[in-house]
């Protein structure tokens, strides 16, 4: 599983600490981590709006399998991700949120609160969140006797989202202000992750066009 970590301007100062915990958990499982957002407050400027665009491009291009993101409260990043096709982002404050999202919703992104409640021992909470987010086989349900209807409902929800978002994925990108998209894809680490791992030539061509 390839994992992207992306952080925006208000919480960029915490990137090193969050990345360290994510690498500790993912590295033990052999999962590569790509730090594609802001690494400090002087880095390429991003808002939570850009994070949703970045997550959608990476996931729809199959450049990564999972996105870890967030903002001050985590709410903006979650909403920004979930407006895009193909991205199913959960809101996560503690390890049980991560475990239940893993087992019941089986999505491909998590939004964390990097300011609200991020106090003493925050790095431990973040590490335990990552442990539960990437633990075991996903989508098995909880409790197990409810697995079948939970799996069915998660599938139905994805079908409903696909029905609501009827446009071709590239059409949805083209409908966004191109300056927003250009800012989202202009980061050097984002581009390295995307171009090295992209499996969709049409999305790759679009990104190159935006950057030209």
C-alpha positions as a printed Julia matrix, in Angstrom:
212×3 Matrix{Float64}:
   0.0     0.0     0.0
   1.36    3.4    -1.03
   0.41    6.2     1.38
   0.5     9.95    0.81
   0.72   12.41    3.7
  -0.46   15.93    2.88
  -0.65   18.91    5.23
  -1.71   22.51    4.65
  -0.42   25.87    5.79
  -1.98   26.19    9.23
  -0.48   22.94   10.53
   2.65   22.62    8.41
   4.86   23.07   11.45
   3.68   19.69   12.74
   4.54   17.84    9.54
   7.84   16.4    10.77
   6.25   14.94   13.9
   3.29   13.45   12.03
   5.52   12.09    9.28
   7.76   10.44   11.85
   4.83    8.56   13.41
   3.4     7.57   10.03
   6.77    6.3     8.83
   7.21    4.27   12.01
   3.9     2.46   11.49
   3.93    2.19    7.7
   7.62    1.29    7.52
   7.09   -1.71    9.79
   4.53   -2.98    7.28
   6.64   -2.19    4.22
   4.28    0.58    3.06
   6.04    3.5     1.31
   5.06    6.98    2.49
   5.14   10.07    0.25
   5.18   13.44    2.02
   3.47   15.46   -0.71
   2.08   18.49    1.16
   3.73   21.25    3.16
   6.73   20.25    5.24
   7.03   23.57    7.07
   5.45   27.02    7.09
   7.81   28.29    4.36
   6.98   25.5     1.93
   4.78   25.64   -1.19
   1.56   27.23    0.19
  -1.5    24.97    0.35
  -4.95   25.2     1.91
  -7.32   22.35    2.71
  -9.02   23.07   -0.64
  -5.81   22.13   -2.45
  -5.53   18.96   -0.36
  -8.79   17.61   -1.78
  -7.62   18.21   -5.34
  -4.28   16.57   -4.61
  -5.89   13.56   -2.97
  -8.29   13.06   -5.86
  -5.56   13.21   -8.48
  -3.28   10.78   -6.66
  -6.04    8.28   -5.89
  -7.8     8.4    -9.27
  -4.44    8.05  -11.03
  -3.6     5.12   -8.72
  -0.37    6.84   -7.8
  -1.17    6.07   -4.15
  -3.67    3.82   -2.42
  -4.38    5.88    0.7
  -4.17    9.51    1.79
  -3.54   10.81    5.29
  -4.47   14.47    5.55
  -6.02   16.98    7.9
  -6.15   20.61    8.97
  -6.77   22.45   12.23
 -10.06   20.68   12.97
  -9.87   18.0    10.25
 -13.33   19.0     9.05
 -12.27   21.17    6.11
  -9.85   18.56    4.8
 -12.5    15.85    5.08
 -15.1    17.91    3.19
 -12.57   18.97    0.58
 -11.62   15.34   -0.09
 -15.17   13.99   -0.16
 -16.44   16.34   -2.86
 -14.18   14.59   -5.37
 -14.95   11.37   -7.26
 -13.17    8.28   -6.04
 -12.17    9.68   -2.64
 -13.83    8.31    0.52
 -12.44   10.24    3.47
 -13.2     9.61    7.13
 -12.93   11.98   10.07
 -10.57   10.69   12.73
  -9.89   11.99   16.24
  -8.76    8.83   18.01
  -7.63    5.25   17.28
 -11.14    3.8    17.54
 -12.28    6.18   14.75
  -9.47    4.84   12.57
 -10.28    1.21   13.32
 -14.02    1.58   12.74
 -13.47    3.54    9.51
 -11.07    0.81    8.38
 -13.51   -2.0     9.1
 -16.92   -0.46    8.4
 -16.41    2.22    5.76
 -13.26    0.88    4.08
 -12.37    4.24    2.55
  -9.1     5.51    1.13
  -8.38    8.7     3.09
  -8.36    9.96    6.66
  -8.64   13.56    7.86
  -7.12   14.29   11.27
  -7.41   17.32   13.53
  -3.88   18.69   13.9
  -4.82   21.63   16.17
  -8.07   20.82   18.01
  -7.19   18.56   20.93
  -3.6    18.2    19.69
  -1.88   18.6    23.05
   0.29   16.61   25.43
   0.9    13.09   24.09
  -0.49   14.02   20.66
   2.24   12.09   18.88
   1.16    8.93   20.71
  -2.45    9.42   19.66
  -1.34    9.95   16.05
   0.78    6.8    16.11
  -2.06    4.72   17.55
  -4.42    6.15   14.92
  -2.07    5.0    12.18
  -1.68    1.57   13.77
  -5.46    1.06   13.74
  -5.91    2.61   10.29
  -3.55    0.09    8.68
  -4.2    -2.94   10.85
  -5.36   -6.25    9.38
  -7.66   -6.86    6.44
  -9.86   -3.89    5.67
 -13.65   -3.85    5.38
 -14.34   -6.86    7.61
 -17.07   -5.09    9.58
 -17.54   -4.41   13.28
 -18.98   -6.12   15.13
 -18.39   -9.15   12.92
 -22.03  -10.24   13.03
 -22.87   -6.98   11.25
 -20.23   -7.45    8.55
 -22.53   -8.35    5.66
 -24.92   -5.36    5.87
 -22.02   -2.99    6.57
 -20.12   -4.18    3.52
 -23.3    -3.91    1.43
 -24.06   -0.39    2.63
 -20.49    0.8     2.05
 -20.77   -0.45   -1.53
 -24.16    1.23   -2.01
 -22.79    4.53   -0.72
 -19.97    4.39   -3.27
 -22.51    3.68   -6.01
 -24.64    6.64   -4.93
 -21.62    8.95   -4.99
 -20.67    7.69   -8.47
 -24.25    8.33   -9.66
 -24.3    11.86   -8.25
 -20.91   12.74   -9.75
 -21.77   11.83  -13.32
 -19.03   13.61  -15.18
 -15.86   11.99  -16.37
 -13.18   12.5   -13.71
 -11.09   14.71  -15.98
 -14.17   16.83  -16.7
 -14.51   17.47  -12.96
 -10.88   18.62  -12.81
 -11.35   20.88  -15.81
 -14.39   22.45  -14.16
 -12.25   23.67  -11.22
 -10.45   27.01  -11.35
  -7.21   26.04  -13.14
  -5.14   28.19  -10.79
  -6.37   26.12   -7.85
  -5.41   22.93   -9.65
  -2.05   24.33  -10.71
  -1.2    25.31   -7.14
  -2.29   21.87   -5.92
   0.05   20.04   -8.31
   3.01   22.44   -8.27
   4.81   21.02   -5.26
   8.06   19.23   -6.07
   7.37   16.25   -3.81
   3.82   15.92   -5.09
   5.08   15.84   -8.67
   7.72   13.24   -7.89
   5.16   10.97   -6.23
   2.62   11.51   -9.01
   4.86   11.14  -12.05
   6.79    8.2   -10.6
   3.64    6.24   -9.73
   0.8     7.46  -11.96
  -1.02    4.61  -13.72
  -3.44    6.76  -15.76
  -1.93    8.36  -18.89
  -4.89   10.73  -19.38
  -4.59   12.17  -15.88
  -0.83   12.44  -16.31
  -1.3    14.36  -19.57
  -3.75   16.7   -17.87
  -1.35   17.45  -15.02
   1.49   18.12  -17.48
  -0.82   20.43  -19.43
  -1.73   22.38  -16.26
   1.93   22.74  -15.33
   3.04   23.83  -18.8
